[in-house]
CSV table of C-alpha atoms and ligand atoms in Angstrom, one decimal:
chain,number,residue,atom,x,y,z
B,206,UNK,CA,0.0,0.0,0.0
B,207,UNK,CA,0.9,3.6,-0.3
B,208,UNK,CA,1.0,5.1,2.9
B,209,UNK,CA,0.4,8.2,4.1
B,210,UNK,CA,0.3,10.4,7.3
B,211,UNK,CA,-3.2,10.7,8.9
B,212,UNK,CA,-3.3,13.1,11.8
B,213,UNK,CA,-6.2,13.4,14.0
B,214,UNK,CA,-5.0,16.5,16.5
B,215,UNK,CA,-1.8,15.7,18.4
B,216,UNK,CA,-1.5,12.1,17.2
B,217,UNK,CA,-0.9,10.2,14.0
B,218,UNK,CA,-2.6,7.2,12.6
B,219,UNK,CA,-0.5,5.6,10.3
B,220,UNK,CA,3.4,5.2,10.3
B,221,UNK,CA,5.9,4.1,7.4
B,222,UNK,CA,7.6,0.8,7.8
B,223,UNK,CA,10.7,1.8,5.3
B,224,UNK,CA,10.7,5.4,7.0
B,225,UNK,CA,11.0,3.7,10.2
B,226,UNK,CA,13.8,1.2,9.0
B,227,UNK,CA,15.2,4.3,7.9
B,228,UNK,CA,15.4,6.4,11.1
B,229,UNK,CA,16.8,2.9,13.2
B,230,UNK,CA,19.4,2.7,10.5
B,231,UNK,CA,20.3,6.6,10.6
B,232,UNK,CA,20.4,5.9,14.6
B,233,UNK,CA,22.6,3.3,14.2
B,234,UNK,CA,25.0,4.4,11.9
B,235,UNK,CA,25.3,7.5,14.7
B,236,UNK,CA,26.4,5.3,17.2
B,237,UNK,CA,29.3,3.3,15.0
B,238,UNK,CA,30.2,6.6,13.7
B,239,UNK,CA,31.4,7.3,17.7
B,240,UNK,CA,32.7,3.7,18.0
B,241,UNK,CA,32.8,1.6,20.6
B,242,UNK,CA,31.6,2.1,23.9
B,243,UNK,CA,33.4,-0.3,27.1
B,244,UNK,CA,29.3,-0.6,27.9
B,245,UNK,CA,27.2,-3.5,29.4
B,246,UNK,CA,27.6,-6.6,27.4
B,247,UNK,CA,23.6,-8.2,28.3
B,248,UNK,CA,20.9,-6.0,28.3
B,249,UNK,CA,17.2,-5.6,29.0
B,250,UNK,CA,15.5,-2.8,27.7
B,251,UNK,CA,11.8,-1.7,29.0
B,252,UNK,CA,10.0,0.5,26.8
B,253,UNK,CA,12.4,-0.2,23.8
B,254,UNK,CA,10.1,1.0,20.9
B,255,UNK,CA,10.5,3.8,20.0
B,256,UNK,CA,12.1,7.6,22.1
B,257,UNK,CA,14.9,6.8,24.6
B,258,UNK,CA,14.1,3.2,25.1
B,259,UNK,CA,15.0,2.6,21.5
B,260,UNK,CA,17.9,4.6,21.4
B,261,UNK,CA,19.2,2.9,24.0
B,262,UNK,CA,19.0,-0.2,22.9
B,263,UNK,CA,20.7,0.8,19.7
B,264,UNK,CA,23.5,2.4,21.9
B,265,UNK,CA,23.9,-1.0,24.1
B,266,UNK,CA,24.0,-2.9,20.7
B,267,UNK,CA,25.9,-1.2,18.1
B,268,UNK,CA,28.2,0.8,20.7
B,269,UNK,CA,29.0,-2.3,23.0
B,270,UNK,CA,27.9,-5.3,21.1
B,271,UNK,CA,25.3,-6.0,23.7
B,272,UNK,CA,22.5,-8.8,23.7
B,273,UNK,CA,19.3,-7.2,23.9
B,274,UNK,CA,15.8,-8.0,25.5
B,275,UNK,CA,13.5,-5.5,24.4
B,276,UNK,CA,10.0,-5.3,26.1
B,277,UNK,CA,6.6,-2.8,24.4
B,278,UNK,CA,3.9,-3.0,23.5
B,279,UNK,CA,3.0,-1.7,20.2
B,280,UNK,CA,0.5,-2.5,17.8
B,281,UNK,CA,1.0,-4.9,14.7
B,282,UNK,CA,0.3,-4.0,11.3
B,283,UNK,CA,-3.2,-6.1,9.7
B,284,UNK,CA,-4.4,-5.8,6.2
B,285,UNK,CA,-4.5,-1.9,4.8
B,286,UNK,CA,-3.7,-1.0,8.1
B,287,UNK,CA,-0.5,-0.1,9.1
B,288,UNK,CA,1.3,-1.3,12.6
B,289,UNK,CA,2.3,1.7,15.1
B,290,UNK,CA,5.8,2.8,14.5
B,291,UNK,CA,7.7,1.2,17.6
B,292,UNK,CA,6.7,-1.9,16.0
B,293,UNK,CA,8.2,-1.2,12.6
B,294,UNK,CA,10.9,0.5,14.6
B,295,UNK,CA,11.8,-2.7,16.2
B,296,UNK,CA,11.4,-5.2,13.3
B,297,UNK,CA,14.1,-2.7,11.9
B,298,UNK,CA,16.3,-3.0,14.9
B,299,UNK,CA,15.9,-6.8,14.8
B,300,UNK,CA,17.1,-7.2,11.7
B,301,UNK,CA,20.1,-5.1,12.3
B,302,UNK,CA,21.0,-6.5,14.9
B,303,UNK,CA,20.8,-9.6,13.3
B,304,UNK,CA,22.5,-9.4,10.7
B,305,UNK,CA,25.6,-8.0,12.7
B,306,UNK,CA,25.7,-11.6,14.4
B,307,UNK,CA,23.6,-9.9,18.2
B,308,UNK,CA,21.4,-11.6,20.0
B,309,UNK,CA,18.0,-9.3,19.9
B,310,UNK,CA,14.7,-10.7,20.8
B,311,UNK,CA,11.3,-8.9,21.8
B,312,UNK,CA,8.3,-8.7,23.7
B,313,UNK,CA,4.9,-7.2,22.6
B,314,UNK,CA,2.5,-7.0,25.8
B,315,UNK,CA,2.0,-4.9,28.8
B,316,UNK,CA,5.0,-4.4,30.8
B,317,UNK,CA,3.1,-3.8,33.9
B,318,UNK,CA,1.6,-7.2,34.4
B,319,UNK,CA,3.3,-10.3,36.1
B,320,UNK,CA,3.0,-12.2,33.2
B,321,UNK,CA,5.3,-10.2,30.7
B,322,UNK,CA,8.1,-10.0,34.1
B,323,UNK,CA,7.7,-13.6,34.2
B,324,UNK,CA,8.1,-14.3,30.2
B,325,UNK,CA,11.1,-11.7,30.3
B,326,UNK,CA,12.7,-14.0,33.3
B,327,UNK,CA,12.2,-17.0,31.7
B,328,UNK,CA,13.8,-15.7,28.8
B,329,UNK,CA,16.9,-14.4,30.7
B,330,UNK,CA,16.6,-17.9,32.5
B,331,UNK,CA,17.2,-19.7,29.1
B,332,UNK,CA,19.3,-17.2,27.2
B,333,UNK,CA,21.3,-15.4,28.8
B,334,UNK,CA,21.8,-16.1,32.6
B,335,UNK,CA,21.9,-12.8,33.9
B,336,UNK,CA,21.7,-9.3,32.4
B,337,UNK,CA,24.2,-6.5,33.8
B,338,UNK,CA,22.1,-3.5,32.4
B,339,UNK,CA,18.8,-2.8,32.8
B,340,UNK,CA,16.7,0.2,31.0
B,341,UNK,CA,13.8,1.5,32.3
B,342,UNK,CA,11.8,3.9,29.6
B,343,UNK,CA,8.2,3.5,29.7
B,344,UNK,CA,6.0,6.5,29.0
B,345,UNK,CA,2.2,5.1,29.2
B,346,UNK,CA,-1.5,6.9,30.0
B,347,UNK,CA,-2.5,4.1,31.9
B,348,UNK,CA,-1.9,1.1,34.2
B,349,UNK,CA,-3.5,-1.9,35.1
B,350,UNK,CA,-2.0,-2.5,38.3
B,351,UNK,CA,-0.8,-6.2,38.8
B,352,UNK,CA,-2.2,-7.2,42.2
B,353,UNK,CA,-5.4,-5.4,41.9
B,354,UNK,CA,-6.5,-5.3,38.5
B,355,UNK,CA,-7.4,-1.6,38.7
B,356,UNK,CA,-6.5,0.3,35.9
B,357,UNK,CA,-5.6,3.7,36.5
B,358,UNK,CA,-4.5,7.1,34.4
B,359,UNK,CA,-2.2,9.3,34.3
B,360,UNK,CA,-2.9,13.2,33.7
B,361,UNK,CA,-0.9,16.3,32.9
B,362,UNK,CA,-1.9,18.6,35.2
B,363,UNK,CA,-0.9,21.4,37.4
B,364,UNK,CA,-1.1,21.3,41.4
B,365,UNK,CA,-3.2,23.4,43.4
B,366,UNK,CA,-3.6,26.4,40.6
B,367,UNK,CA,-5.1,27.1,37.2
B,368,UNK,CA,-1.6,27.8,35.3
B,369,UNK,CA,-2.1,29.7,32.2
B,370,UNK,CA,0.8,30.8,29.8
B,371,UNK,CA,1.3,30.7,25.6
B,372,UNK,CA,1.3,27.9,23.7
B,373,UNK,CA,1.5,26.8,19.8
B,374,UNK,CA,-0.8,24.5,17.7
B,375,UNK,CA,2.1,22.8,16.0
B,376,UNK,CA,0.5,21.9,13.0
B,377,UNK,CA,-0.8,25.8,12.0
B,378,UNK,CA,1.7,27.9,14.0
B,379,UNK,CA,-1.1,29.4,15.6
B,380,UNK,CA,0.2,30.7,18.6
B,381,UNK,CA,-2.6,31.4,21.9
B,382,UNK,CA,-3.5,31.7,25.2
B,383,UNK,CA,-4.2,28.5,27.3
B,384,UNK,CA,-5.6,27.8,30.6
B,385,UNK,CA,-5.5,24.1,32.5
B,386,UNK,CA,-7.3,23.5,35.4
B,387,UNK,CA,-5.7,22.3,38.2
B,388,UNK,CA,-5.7,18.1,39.3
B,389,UNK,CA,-8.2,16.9,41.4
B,390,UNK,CA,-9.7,14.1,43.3
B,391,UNK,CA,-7.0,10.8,42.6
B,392,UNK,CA,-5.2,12.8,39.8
B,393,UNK,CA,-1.9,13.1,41.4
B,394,UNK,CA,-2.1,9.7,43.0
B,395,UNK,CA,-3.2,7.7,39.8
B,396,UNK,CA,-0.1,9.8,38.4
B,397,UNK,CA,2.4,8.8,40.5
B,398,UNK,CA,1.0,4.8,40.5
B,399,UNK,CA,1.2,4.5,36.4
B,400,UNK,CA,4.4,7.1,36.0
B,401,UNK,CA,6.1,6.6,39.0
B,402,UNK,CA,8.5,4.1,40.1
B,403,UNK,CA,6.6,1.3,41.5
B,404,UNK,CA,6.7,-1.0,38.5
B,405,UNK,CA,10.8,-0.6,37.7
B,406,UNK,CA,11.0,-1.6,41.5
B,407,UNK,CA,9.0,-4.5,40.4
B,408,UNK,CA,11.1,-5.2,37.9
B,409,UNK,CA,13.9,-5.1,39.9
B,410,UNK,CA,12.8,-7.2,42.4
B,411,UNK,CA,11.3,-10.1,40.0
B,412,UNK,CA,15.1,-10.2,38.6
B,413,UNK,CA,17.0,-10.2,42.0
B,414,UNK,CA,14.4,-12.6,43.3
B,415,UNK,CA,15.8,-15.0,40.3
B,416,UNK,CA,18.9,-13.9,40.9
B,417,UNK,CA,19.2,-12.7,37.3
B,418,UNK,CA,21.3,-9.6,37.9
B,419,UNK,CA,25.0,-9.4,37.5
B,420,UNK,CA,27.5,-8.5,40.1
B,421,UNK,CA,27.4,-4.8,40.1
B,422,UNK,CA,24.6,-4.3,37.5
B,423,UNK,CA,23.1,-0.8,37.0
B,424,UNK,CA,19.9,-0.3,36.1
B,425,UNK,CA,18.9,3.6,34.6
B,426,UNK,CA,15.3,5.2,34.4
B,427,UNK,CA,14.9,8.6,32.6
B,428,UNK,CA,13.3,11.7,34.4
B,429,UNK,CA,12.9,15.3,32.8
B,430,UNK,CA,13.0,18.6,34.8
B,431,UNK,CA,12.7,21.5,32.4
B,432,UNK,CA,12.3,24.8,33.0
B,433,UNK,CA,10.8,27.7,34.8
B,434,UNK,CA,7.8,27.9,31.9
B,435,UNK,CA,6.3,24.5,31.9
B,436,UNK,CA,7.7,24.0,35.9
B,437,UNK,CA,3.6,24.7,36.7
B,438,UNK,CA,2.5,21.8,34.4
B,439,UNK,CA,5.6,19.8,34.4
B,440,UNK,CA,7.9,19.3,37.2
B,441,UNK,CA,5.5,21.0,40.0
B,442,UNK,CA,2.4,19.3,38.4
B,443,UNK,CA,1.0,15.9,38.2
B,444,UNK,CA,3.7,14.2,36.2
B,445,UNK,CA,6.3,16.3,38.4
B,446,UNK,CA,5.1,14.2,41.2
B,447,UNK,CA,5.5,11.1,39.4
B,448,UNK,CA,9.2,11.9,38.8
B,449,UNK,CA,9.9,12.9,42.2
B,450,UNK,CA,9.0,8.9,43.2
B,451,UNK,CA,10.8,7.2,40.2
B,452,UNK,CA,14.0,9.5,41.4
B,453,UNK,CA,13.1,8.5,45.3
B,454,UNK,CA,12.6,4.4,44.1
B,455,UNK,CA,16.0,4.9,42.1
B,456,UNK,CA,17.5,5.0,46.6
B,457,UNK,CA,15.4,2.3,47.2
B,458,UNK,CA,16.3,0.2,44.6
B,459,UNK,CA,20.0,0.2,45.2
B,460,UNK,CA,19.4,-0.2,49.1
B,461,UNK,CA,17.8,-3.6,48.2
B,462,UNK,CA,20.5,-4.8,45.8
B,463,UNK,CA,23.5,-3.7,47.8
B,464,UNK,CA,23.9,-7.6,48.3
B,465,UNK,CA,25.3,-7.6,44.7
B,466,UNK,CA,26.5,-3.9,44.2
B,467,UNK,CA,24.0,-3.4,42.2
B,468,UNK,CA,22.6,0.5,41.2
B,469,UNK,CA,20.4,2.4,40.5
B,470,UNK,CA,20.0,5.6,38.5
B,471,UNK,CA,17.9,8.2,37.0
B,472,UNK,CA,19.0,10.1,34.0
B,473,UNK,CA,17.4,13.7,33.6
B,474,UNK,CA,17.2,13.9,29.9
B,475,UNK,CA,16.7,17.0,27.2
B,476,UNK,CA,13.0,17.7,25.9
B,477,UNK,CA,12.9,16.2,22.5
B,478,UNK,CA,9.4,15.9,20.5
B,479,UNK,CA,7.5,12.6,21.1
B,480,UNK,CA,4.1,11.8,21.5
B,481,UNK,CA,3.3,12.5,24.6
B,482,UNK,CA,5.4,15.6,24.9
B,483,UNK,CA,3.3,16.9,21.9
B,484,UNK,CA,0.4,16.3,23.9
B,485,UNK,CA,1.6,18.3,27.1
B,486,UNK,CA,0.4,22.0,26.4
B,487,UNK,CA,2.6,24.6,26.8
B,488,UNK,CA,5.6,22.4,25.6
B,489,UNK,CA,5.4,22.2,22.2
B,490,UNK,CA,6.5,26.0,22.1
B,491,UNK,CA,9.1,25.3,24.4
B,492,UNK,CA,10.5,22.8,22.2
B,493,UNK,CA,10.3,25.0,19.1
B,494,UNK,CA,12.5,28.1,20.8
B,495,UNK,CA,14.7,25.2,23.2
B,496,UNK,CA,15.6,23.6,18.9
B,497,UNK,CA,16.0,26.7,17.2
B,498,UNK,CA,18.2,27.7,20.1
B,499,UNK,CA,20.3,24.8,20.5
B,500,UNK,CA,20.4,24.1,17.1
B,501,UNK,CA,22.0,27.9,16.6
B,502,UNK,CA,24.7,26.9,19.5
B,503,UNK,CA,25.8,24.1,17.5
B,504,UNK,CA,24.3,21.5,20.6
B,505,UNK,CA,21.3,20.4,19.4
B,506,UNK,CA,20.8,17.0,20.0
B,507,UNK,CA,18.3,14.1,19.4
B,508,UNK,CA,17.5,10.9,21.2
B,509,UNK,CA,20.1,9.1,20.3
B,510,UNK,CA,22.8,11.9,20.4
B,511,UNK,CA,21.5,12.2,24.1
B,512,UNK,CA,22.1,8.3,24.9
B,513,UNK,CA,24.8,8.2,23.2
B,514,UNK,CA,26.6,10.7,25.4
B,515,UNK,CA,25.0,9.5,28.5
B,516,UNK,CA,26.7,5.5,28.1
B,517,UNK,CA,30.0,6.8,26.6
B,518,UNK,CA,30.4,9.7,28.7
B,519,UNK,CA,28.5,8.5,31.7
B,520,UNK,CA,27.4,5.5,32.7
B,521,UNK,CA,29.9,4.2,31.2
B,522,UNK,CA,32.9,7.3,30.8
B,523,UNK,CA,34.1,6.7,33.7
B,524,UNK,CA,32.3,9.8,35.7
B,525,UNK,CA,27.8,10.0,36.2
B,526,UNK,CA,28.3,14.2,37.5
B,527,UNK,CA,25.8,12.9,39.6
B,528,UNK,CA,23.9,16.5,40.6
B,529,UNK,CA,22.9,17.5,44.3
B,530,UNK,CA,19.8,14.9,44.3
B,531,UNK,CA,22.1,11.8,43.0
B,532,UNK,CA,20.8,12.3,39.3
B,533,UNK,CA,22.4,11.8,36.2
B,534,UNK,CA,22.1,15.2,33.5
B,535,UNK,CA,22.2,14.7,30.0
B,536,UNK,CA,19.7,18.0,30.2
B,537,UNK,CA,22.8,19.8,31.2
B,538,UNK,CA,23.0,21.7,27.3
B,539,UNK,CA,19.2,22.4,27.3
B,540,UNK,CA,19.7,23.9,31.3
B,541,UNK,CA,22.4,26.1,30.5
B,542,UNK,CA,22.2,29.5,31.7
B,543,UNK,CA,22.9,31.3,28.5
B,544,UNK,CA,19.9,28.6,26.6
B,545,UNK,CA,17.4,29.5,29.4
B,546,UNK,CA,17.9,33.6,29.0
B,547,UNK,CA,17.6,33.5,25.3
B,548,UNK,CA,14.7,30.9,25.7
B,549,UNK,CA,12.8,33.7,28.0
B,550,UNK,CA,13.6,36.1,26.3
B,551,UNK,CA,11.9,34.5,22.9
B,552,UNK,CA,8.9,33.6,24.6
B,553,UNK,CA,8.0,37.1,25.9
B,554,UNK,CA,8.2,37.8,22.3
B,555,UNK,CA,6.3,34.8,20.6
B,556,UNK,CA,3.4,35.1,18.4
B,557,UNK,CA,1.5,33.5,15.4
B,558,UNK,CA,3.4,36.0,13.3
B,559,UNK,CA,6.7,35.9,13.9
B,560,UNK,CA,7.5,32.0,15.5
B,561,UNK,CA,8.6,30.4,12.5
B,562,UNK,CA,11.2,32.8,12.3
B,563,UNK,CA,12.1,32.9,16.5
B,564,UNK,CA,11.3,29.0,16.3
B,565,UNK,CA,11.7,26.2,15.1
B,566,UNK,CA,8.2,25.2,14.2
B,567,UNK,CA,9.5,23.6,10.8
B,568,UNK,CA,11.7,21.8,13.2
B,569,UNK,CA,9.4,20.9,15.3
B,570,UNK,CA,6.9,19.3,13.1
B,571,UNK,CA,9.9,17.3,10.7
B,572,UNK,CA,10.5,15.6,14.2
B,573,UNK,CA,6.6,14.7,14.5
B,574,UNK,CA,6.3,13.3,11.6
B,575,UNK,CA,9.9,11.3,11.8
B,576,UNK,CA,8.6,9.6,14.9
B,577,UNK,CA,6.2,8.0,12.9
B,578,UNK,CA,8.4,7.4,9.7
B,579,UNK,CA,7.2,10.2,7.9
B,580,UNK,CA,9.7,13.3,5.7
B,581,UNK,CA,12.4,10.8,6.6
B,582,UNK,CA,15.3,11.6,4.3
B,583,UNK,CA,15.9,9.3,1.4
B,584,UNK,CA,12.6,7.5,1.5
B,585,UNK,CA,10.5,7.0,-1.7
B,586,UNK,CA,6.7,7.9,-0.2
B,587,UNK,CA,5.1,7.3,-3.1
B,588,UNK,CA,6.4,3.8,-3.2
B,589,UNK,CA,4.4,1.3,-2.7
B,590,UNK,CA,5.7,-0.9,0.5
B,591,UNK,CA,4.4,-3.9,2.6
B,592,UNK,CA,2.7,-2.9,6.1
B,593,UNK,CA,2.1,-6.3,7.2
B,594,UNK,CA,6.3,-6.5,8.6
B,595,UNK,CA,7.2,-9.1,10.9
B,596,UNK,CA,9.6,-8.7,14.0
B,597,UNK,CA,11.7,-12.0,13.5
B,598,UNK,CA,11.8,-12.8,17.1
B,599,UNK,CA,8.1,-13.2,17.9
B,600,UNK,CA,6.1,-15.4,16.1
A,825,NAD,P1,8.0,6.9,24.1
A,825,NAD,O1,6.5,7.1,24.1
A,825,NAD,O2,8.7,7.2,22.9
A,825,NAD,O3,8.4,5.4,24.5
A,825,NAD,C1,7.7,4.7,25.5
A,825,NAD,C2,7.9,3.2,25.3
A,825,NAD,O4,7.2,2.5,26.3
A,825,NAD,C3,7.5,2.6,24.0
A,825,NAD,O5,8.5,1.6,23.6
A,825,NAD,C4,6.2,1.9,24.3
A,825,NAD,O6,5.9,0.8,23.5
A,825,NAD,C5,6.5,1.5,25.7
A,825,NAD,N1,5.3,1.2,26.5
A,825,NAD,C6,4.3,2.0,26.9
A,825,NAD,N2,3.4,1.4,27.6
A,825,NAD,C7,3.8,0.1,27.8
A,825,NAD,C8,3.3,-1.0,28.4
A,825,NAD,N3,2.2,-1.0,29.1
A,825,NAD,N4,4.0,-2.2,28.3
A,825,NAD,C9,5.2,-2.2,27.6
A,825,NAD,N5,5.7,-1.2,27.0
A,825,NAD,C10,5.0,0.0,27.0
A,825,NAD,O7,8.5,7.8,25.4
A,825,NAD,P2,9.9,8.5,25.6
A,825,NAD,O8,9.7,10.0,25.3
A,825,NAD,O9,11.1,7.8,25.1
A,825,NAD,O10,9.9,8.5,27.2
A,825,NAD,C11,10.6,7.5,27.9
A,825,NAD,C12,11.0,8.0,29.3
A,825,NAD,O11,11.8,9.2,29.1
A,825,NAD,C13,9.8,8.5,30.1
A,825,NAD,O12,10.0,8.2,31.4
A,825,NAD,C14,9.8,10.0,29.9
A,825,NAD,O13,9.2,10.7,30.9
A,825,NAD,C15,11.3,10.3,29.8
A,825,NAD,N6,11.7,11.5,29.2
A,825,NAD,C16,11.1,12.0,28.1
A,825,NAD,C17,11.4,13.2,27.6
A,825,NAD,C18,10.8,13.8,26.4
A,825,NAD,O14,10.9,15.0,26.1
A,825,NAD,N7,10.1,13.0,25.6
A,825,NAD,C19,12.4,14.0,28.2
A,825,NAD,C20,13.1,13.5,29.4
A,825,NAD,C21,12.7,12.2,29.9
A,826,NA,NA1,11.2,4.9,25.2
């Protein structure tokens, strides 16, 4: 079929199988281009789709040769309808890493239940003994909690206060006024229990009960801070909360596996354009000055350019610069002083008229429609290409 982009609002329908081959092949010809990374040899990977997760199982792989186990849960591709893109993504990556002799197999289904930690154990069990890295990137709406079947939602949402401030319609550069109403009843507490860090202690603790962590494993979830502009409906709102508890389990985690010298991190990484951060008002304009910005100082940097960094000069390097709370910062270039005053400075002067010049809208949207395999570079769109891909692992 020929396929092309469908947008209803902030999301896209359909995604490009060869577009997405395309972007895990321009992400892994990044990573050899910086050669090889002294990195964790075995590696599981939750959330491994598509964003950071991806990335970093592209870093662990083609930087260190790693083994990967990559857990998702993305939608397959049926007749005339095209799968979601983490799933082409990771048939991609598969038969990369394939083909480059690495062991790379995958799980589609809900990360939060028992079963999939069970499946994933089972599989460490039988292939690979023990794992000595393990990534922790979800980014889901909802939850079904394992031991009471309750589902529950996440919302972005300030605390306590209306916050109102600018923000851009992506799609027609229409820059306007916009006012959220504050969480209430459960908000922050569903929040916290689907984006928070109970289920990557859960993970942990269903490997170290199996003893399936290495001597001195690390494990790494990824946090975001940002600054003072979205702090109302960001860090000090409803999501903020769920941070703060994934960077307090990160303590926790470590206490429990100091038998094995095991740790635990979070990483604070940049703002980069996904799905959900499109979603996340306020943001989107954000992104479009923080691009045109960076991209001007010569340190603009995608997903994998961020990952990258943070194995080979991190985790990895030799020094984590762990900041005042114990964090890793890979947001250190998006944070600097001299980003942040020009950033405020543009969005006292934003508007409809004049953001495509202070911003980088264009920018903005090429990465929206690159998440889903669209205005990829060197891709024939009006070719016509097989949805129904396979990822070679699951059958
Ligand atoms: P993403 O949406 O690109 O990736 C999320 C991954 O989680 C996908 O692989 C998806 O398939 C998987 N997933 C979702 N629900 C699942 C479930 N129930 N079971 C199994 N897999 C599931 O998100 P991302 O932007 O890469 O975010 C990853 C982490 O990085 C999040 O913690 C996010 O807060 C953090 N982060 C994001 C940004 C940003 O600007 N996007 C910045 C800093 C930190
Ligand atoms: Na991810």
């Amino acid at each position: 079929m020929i396929i092309e982009p469908r947008t209803r609002g902030f999301i896209c329908l359909t995604s490009h199988p060869v577009g997405c081959e395309q972007n895990v092949k321009d992400q892994i010809a990044y990573v050899q281009s910086k050669g090889k990374i002294e990195g964790a040899k075995k590696v599981l990977v939750i959330g491994a789709s598509t964003g950071f997760g991806l990335a970093s199982r592209i870093t662990s792989a083609f930087g260190s040769d790693a083994a990967t186990i990559g857990v998702f849960f993305d939608k397959p591709a049926s007749e005339g309808r095209p799968a979601s893109p983490g799933f082409y993504n990771t048939a991609a990556f598969e038969k990369e890493a394939h083909a480059a002799g690495l062991y790379a197999k995958s799980i589609n289904a809900d990360a939060f239940s028992n079963d999939v930690k069970k499946q994933v154990v089972d599989l460490i069990k039988e292939d690979l003994g023990q794992v000595d890295l393990v990534i922790y990137s979800l980014a889901s709406p909802v939850r079904t909690h394992p031991e009471t079947g309750k589902r529950y939602k996440s919302v972005l949402k300030p605390i306590g206060e209306v916050f109102s401030n600018k923000t851009v319609d992506f799609h027609t550069g229409n820059v306007s006024e916009i006012s959220i109403k504050p969480a209430e009843g459960d908000d922050v507490a569903n929040t916290v229990t689907v984006m928070g860090g109970e289920d990557w202690k859960m993970w942990m603790d269903a490997l170290q009960a199996e003893n399936l962590l290495s001597e001195g494993a690390t494990t790494v979830a990824y946090s975001y801070i940002g600054p003072e502009v979205t702090k109302p409906v960001y860090r000090n709102g409803t999501i903020g909360a769920a941070k703060d508890d994934l960077e307090a389990t990160a303590f926790k985690i470590t206490e429990e596996l100091k038998s094995i010298g095991a740790k635990a991190y979070v990483s604070v990484n940049k703002a980069l354009v996904t799905q959900a951060s499109s979603a996340i008002p306020v943001i989107p304009l954000y992104i479009s000055l923080l691009f045109k910005v960076m991209k001007e100082k010569g340190i603009h940097e995608g997903c994998i350019e961020q990952i990258q960094r943070l194995y080979s000069e991190r985790l990895f390097g030799g020094d984590l610069a762990l900041d005042e709370k114990g964090r890793i910062r890979v947001d250190d270039w998006e944070m600097r002083k001299d980003v942040q005053a020009e950033i405020s400075k543009l969005w006292e002067e934003a508007t409809t008229e004049n953001l495509s010049e202070i911003g980088d809208l264009e920018g903005y949207s090429n990465e929206f429609f690159k998440l889903f395999g669209f205005k990829v570079a060197g891709v024939d769109y009006d070719a016509d290409v097989n949805e129904l891909v396979e990822i070679p692992s699951i059958q």
